[in-house]
Tab-separated table of C-alpha atoms in Angstrom:
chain	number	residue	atom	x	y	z
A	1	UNK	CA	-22.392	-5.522	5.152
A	2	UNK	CA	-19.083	-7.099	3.961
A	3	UNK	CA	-20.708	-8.585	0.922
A	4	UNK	CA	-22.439	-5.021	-0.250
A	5	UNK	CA	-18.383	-3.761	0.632
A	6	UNK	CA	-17.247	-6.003	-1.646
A	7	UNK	CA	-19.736	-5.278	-4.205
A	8	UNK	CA	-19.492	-1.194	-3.555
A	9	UNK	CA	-15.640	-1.914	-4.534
A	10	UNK	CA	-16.231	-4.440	-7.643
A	11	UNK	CA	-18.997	-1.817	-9.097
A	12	UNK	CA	-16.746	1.246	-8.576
A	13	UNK	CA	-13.605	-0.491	-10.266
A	14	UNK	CA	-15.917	-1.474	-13.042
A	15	UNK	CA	-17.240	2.608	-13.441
A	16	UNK	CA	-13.683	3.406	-13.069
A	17	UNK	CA	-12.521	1.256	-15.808
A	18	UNK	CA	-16.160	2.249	-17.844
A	19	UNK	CA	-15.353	5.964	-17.617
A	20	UNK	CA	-11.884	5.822	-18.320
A	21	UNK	CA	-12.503	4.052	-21.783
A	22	UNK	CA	-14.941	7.231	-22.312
A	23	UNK	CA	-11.920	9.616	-21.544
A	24	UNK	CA	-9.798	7.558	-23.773
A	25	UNK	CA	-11.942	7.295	-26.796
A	26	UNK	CA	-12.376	11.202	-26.579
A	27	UNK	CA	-8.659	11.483	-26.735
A	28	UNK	CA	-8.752	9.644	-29.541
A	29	UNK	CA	-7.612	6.153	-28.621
A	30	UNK	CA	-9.304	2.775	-28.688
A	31	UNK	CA	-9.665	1.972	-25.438
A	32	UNK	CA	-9.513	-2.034	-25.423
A	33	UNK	CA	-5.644	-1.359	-27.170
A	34	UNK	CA	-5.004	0.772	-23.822
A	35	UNK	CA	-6.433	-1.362	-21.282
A	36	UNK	CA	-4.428	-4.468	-23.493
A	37	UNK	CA	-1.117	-2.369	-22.904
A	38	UNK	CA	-1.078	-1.652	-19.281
A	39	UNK	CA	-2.287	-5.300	-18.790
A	40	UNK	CA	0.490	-6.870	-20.902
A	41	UNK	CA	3.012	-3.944	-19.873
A	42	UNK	CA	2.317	-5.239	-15.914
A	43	UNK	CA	2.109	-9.197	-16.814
A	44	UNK	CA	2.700	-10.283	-20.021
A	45	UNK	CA	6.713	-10.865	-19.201
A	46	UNK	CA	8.677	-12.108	-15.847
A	47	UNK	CA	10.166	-8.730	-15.555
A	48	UNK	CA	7.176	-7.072	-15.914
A	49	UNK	CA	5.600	-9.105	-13.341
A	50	UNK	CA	8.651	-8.717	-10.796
A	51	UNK	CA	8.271	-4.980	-10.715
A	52	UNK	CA	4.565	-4.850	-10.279
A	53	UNK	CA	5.495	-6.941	-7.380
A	54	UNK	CA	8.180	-4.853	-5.820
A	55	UNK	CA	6.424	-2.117	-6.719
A	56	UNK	CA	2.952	-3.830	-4.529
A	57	UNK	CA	5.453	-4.129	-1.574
A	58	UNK	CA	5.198	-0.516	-0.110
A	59	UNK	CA	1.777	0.036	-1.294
A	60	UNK	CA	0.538	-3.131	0.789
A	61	UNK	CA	2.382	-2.090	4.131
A	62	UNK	CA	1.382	1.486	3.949
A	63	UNK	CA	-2.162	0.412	2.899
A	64	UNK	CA	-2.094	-1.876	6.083
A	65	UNK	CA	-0.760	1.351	8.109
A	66	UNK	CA	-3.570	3.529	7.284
A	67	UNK	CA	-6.368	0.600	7.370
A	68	UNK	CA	-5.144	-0.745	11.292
A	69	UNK	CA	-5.571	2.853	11.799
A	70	UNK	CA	-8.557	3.635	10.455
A	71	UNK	CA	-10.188	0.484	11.596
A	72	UNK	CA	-9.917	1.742	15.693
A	73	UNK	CA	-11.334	5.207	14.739
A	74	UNK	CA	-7.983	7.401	13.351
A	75	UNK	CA	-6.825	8.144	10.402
A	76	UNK	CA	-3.217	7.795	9.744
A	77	UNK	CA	-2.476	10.348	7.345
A	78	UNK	CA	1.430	10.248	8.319
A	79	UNK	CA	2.067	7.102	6.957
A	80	UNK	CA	4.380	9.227	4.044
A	81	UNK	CA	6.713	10.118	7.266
A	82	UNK	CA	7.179	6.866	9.001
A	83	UNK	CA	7.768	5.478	5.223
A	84	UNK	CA	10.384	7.728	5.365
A	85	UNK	CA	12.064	7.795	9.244
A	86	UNK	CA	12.140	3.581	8.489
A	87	UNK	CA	13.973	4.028	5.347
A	88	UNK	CA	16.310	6.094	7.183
A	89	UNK	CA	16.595	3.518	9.809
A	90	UNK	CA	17.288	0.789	7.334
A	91	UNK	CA	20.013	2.500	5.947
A	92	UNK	CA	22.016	3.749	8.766
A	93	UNK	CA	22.400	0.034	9.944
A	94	UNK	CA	22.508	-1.537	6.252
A	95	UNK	CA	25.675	0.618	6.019
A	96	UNK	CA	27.189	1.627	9.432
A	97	UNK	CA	26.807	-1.743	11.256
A	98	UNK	CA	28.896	-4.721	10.322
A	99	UNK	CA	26.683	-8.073	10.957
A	100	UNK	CA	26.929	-11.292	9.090
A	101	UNK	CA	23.713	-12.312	6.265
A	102	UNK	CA	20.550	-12.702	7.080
A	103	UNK	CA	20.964	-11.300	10.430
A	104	UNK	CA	22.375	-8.073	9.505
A	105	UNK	CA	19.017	-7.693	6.962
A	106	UNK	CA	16.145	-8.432	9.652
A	107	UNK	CA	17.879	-6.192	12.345
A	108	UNK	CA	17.834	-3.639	9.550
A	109	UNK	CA	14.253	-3.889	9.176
A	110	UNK	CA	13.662	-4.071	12.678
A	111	UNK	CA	14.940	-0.794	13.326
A	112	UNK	CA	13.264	0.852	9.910
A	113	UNK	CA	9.933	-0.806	11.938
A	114	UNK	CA	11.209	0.539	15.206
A	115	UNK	CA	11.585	4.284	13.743
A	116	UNK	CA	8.163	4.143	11.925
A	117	UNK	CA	6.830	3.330	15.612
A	118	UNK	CA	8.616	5.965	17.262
A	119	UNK	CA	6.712	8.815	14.322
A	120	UNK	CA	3.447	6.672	14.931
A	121	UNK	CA	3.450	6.983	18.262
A	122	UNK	CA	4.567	10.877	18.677
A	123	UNK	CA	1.572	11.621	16.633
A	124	UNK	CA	-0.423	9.371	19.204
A	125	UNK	CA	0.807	11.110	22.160
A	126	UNK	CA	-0.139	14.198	20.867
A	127	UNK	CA	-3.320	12.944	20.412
A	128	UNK	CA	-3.724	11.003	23.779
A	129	UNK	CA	-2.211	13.803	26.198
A	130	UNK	CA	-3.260	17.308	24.169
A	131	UNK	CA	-6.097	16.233	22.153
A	132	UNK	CA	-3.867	17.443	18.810
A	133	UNK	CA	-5.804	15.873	15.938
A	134	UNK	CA	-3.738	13.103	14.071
A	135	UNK	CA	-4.188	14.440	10.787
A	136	UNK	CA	-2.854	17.547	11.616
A	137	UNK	CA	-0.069	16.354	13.615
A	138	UNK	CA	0.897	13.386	11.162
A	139	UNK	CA	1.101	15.806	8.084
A	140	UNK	CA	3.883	18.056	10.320
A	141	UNK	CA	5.569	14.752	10.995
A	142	UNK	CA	5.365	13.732	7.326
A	143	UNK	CA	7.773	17.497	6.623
A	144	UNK	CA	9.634	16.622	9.606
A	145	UNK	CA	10.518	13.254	8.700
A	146	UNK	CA	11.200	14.647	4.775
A	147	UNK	CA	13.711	17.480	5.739
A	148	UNK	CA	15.462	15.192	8.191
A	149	UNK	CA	15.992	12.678	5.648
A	150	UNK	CA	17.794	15.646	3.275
A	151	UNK	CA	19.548	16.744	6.473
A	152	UNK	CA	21.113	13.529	7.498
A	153	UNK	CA	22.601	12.984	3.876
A	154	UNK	CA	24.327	16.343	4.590
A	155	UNK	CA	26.729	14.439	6.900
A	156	UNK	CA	29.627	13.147	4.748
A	157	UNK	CA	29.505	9.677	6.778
A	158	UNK	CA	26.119	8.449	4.983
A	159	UNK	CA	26.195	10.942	1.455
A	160	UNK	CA	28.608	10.104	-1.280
A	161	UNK	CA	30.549	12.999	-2.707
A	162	UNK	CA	29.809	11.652	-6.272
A	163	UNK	CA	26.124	11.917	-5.629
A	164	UNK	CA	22.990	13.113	-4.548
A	165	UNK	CA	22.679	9.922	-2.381
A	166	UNK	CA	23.772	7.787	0.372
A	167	UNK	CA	26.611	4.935	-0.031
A	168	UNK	CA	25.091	2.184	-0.851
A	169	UNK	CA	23.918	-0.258	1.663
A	170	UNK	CA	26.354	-3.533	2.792
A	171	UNK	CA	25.634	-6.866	0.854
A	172	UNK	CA	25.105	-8.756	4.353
A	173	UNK	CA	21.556	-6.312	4.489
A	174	UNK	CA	20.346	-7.148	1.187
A	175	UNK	CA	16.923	-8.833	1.328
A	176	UNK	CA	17.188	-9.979	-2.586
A	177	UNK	CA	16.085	-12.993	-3.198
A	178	UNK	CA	18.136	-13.970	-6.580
A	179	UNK	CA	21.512	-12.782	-3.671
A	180	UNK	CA	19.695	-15.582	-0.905
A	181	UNK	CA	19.454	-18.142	-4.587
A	182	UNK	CA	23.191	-17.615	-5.366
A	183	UNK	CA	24.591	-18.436	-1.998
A	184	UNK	CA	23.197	-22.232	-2.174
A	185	UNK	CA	24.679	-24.433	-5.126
A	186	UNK	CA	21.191	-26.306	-5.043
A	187	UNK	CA	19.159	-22.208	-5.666
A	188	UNK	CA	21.260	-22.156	-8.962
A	189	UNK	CA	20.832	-25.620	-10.218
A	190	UNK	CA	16.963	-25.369	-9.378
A	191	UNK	CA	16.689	-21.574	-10.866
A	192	UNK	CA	19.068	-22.980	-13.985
A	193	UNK	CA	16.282	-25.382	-14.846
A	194	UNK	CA	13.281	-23.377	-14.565
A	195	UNK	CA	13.737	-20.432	-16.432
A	196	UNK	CA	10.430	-18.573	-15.663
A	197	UNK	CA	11.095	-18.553	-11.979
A	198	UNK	CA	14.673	-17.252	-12.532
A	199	UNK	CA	13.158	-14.680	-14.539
A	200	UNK	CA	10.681	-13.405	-11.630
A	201	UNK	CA	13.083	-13.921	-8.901
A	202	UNK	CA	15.574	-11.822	-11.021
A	203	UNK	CA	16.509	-8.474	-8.977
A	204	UNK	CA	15.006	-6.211	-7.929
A	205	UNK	CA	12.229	-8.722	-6.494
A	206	UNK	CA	13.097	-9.596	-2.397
A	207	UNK	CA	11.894	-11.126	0.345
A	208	UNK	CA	9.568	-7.791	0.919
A	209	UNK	CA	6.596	-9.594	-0.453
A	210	UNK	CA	6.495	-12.250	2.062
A	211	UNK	CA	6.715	-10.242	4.610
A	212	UNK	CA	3.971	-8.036	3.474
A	213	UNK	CA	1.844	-11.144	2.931
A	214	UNK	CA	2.223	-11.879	6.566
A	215	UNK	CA	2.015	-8.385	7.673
A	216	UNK	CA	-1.370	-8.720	6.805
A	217	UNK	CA	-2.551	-11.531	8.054
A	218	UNK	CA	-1.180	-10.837	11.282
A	219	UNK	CA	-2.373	-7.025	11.511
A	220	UNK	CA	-5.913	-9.585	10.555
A	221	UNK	CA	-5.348	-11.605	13.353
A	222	UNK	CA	-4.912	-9.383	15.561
A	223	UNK	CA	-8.283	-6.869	14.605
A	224	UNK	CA	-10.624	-9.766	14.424
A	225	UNK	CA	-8.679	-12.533	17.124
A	226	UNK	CA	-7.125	-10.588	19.888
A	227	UNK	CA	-8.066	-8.867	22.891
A	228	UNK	CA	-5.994	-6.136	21.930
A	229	UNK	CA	-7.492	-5.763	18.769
A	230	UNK	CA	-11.037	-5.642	20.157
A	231	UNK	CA	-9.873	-3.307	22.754
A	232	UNK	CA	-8.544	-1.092	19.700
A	233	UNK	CA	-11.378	-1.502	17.408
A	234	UNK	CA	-13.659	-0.698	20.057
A	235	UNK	CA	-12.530	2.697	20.934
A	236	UNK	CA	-12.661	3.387	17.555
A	237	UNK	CA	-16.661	2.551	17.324
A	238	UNK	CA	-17.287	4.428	20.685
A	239	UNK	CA	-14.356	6.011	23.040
A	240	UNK	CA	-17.198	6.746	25.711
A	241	UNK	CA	-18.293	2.996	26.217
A	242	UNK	CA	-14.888	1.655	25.756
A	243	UNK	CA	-14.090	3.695	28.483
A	244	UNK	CA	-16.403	2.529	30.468
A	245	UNK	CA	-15.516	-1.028	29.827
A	246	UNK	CA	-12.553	-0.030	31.622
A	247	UNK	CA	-10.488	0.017	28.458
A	248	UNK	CA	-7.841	2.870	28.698
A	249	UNK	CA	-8.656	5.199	25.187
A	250	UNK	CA	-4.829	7.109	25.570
A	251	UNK	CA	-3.055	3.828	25.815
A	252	UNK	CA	-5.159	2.665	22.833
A	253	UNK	CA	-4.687	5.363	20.704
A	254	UNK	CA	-0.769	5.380	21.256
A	255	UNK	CA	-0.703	1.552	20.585
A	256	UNK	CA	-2.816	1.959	17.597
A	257	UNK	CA	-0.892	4.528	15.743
A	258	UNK	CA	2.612	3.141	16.843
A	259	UNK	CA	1.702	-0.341	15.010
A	260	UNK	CA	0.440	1.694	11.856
A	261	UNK	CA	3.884	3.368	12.330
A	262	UNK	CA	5.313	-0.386	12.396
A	263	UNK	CA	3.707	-0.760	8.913
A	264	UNK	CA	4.629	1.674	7.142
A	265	UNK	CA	8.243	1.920	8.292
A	266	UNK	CA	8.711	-1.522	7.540
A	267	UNK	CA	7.982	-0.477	3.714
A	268	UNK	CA	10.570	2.218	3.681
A	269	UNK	CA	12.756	-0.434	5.620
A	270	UNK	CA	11.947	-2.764	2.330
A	271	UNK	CA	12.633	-0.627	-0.447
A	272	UNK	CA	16.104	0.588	0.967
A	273	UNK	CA	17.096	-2.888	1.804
A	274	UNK	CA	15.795	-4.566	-1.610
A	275	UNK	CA	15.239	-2.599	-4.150
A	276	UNK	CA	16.867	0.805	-4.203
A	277	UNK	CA	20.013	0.149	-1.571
A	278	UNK	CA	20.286	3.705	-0.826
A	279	UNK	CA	18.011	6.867	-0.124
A	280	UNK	CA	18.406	10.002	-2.048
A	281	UNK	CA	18.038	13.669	-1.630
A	282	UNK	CA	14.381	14.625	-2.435
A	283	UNK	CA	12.991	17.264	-4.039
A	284	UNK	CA	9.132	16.162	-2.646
A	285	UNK	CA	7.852	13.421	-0.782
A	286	UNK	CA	7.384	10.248	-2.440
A	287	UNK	CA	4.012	9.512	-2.559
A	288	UNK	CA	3.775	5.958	-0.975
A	289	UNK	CA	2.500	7.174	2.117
A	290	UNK	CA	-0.254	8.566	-0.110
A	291	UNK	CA	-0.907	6.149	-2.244
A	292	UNK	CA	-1.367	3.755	0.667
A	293	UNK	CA	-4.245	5.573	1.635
A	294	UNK	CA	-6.024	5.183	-1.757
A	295	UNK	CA	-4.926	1.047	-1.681
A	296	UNK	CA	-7.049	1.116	1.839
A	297	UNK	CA	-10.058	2.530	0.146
A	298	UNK	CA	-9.837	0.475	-2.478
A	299	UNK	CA	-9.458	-2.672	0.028
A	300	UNK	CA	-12.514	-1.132	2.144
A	301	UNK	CA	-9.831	-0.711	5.083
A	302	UNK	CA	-9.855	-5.053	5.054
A	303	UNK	CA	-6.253	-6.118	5.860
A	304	UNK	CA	-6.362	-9.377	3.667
A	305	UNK	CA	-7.838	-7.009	0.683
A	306	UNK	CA	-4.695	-4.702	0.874
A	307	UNK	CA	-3.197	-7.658	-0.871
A	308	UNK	CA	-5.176	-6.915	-3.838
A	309	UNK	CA	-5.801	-3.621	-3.930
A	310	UNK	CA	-1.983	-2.760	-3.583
A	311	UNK	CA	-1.235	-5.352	-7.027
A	312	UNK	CA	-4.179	-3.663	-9.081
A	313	UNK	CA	-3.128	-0.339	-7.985
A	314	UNK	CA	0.239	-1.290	-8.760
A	315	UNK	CA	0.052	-3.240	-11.741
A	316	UNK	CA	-2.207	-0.220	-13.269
A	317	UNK	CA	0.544	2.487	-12.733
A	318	UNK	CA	3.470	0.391	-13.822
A	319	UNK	CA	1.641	-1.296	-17.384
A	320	UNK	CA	-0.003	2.393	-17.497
A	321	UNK	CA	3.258	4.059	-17.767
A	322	UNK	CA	3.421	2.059	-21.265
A	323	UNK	CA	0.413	3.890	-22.634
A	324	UNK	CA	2.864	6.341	-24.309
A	325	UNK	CA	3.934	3.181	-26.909
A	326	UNK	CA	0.767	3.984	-28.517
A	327	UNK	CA	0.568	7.477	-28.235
A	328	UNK	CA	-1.659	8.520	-25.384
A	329	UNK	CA	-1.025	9.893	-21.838
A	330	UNK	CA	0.021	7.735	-18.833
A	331	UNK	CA	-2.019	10.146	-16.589
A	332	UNK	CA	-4.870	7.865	-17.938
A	333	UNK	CA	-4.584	5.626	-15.218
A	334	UNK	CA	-4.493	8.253	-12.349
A	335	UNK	CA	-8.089	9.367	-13.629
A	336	UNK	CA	-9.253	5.663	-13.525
A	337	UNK	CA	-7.810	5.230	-9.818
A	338	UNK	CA	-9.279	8.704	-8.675
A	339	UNK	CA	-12.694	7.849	-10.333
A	340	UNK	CA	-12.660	4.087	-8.582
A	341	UNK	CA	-11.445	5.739	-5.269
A	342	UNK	CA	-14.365	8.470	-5.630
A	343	UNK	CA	-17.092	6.170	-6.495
A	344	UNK	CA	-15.520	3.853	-3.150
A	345	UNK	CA	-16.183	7.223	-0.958
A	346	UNK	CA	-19.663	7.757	-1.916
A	347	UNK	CA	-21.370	4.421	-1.644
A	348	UNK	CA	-24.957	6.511	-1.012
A	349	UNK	CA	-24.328	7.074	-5.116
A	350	UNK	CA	-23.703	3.579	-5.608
A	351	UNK	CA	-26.706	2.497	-3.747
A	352	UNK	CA	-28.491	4.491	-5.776
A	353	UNK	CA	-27.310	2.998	-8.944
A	354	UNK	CA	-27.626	-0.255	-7.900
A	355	UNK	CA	-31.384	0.250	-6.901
A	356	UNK	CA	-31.703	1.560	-10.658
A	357	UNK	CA	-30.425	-1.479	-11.824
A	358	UNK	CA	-32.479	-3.612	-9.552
A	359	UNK	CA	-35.446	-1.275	-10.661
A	360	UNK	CA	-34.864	-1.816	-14.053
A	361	UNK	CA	-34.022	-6.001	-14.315
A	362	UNK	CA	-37.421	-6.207	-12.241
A	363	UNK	CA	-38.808	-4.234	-15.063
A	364	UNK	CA	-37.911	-6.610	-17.654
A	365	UNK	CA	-38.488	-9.450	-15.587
A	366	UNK	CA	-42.278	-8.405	-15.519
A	367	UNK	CA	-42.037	-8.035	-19.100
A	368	UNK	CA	-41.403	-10.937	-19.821
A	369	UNK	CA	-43.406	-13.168	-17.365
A	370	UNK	CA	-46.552	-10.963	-18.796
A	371	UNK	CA	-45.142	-11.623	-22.762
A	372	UNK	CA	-45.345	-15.389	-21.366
A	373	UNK	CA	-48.821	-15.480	-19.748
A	374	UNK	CA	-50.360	-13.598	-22.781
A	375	UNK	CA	-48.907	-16.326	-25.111
């Protein structure tokens, strides 16, 4: 099952990738130029390569967010709003509280994760005590958490006057890793003689990736190692016998969605403390809570393939916004994503086209064992 997963997701990547060249030649441009840009324009310098990575960061956690969900039987379609609730978090300790380095950072990002599980878990109660379904209830909490994030920057304490957005967060919660380098005499001497590394590590790359990296292996561990996570998982595959095995469905489905809350307000929690260093007024949501959901799909809901998922996905938008050097739409690379995405949600189609393939190399396979017999 997890190898014809795999395989699903290879195949529909490829048809993505296929199809887009077809939409790209119609427009008029050669496709292997296109597919050469967004490559080099996401690897082919250390820059480049340091902002698909920050730009992975967010689309890893909220992947992970919507996967833990989905993988115990909800889907976590709020994952926008606790993005946005652990930014908010994150800042209002980044720049109200006054803690020395390093420790003023990680209690910012525990209370960004500690907000995104407080919105997980509301939408869990609801759930769990008036049978409210999640979807529903997380898209009001993704508004909710999107006008309260304007509404708090009315307050002249966190907005500054010269701006549409908050005062800027304290160094002493800065998670950049070229700020952790430049404290240490021995981080500049080492960065001074390798020049690539500097490069990477250059802001606005932090210590986000890291912790995404062992976000997911730990939201792994605990699905496939834990009695918690086969408590969780096992609701989601059947709430009636799960119940019976004495496990305790509302408590589940609370826990469930306040650790996808976890996730996801961590990656708010990130970009505020290592990228961006404020939040601004916004005119619409953001998108990462959204895009997390299509990193998932891609992944097949597999916490170790967010990892993946969330740098293609990544590395396609940022080198695709480079299409327009040779004059042809960066909306290119949405059509590729959707089409990989939609072939991912139908595999019945992709069985199909993989039997025709089978079909077909059997075919020739006859061929030629009869072209050898009649020799």
């Amino acid at each position: 099952m997890k190898r014809n997963r795999f395989i699903y997701t290879i195949l529909a990547i490829v048809l993505g990738i296929i199809i887009g060249s077809i939409i790209l030649l119609i427009s008029g441009t050669n496709p292997v130029d296109a597919y050469k840009v967004i490559f080099l324009g996401a690897f082919g310098k250390p820059k480049y390569i340091s902002w698909t990575i920050v730009k992975a960061v967010p689309l890893i956690l909220t992947g992970l967010s919507v996967a833990f969900a989905f993988n115990t039987g909800l889907f976590n379609i709020g994952a926008e709003g606790q993005y946005i609730v652990g930014s908010i978090g994150a800042l209002v300790v980044g720049l109200l509280l006054d803690l020395p380095p390093v420790i003023h950072g990680l209690v910012a990002l525990l209370v960004g994760a500690l907000c995104g599980y407080l919105w997980g878990a509301i939408v869990g109660i609801l759930k769990a005590k008036f049978q409210v379904n999640e979807v529903i209830s997380s898209i009001m909490m993704n508004w909710i958490g999107f006008y309260l994030s304007n509404y708090l920057l009315s307050f002249p304490i966190l907005r500054s006057i010269e701006s549409d957005n908050s005062y800027p967060i304290k160094d002493s919660a800065s998670i950049k890793i070229a700020g952790a380098w430049k404290m240490s005499e021995s981080g500049r001497a080492f960065l001074a003689q390798h020049k690539f590394l500097k490069d990477i590590l250059n802001p606005p790359v932090n210590f986000g990736i890291v912790i995404a990296i062992i976000a997911a292996l730990v939201v792994w561990y605990i699905l496939k190692k834990t009695t918690l996570g086969y408590e969780l998982r096992a609701v989601g595959f059947n709430e009636k016998a799960a119940e019976y095995g004495g496990i305790d469905i509302n408590k589940s489905i609370v826990k469930s969605m306040g650790i996808a809350g976890i996730l996801a307000g961590l990656a708010g929690a990130i970009t505020v403390l290592g990228v961006s260093g404020d939040i601004g007024i916004m005119a619409a949501q953001e998108g990462y809570g959204f895009d997390g959901m299509a990193v998932a799909l891609i992944a097949g809901n597999n916490p170790l393939g967010t990892i993946p998922a969330a740098l293609l996905y990544a590395g396609l938008t940022y080198g695709g916004g480079k299409l327009t050097t040779i004059g042809t739409y960066s909306e290119v690379v949405k059509i590729i994503i959707g089409i990989m995405i939609l072939f991912i949600a139908m595999p019945k189609l992709l069985d199909i086209i993989k039997f025709f393939f089978t079909k077909w190399s059997k075919k020739d396979g006859n061929k030629l064992e009869k072209g050898g017999a009649n020799e």
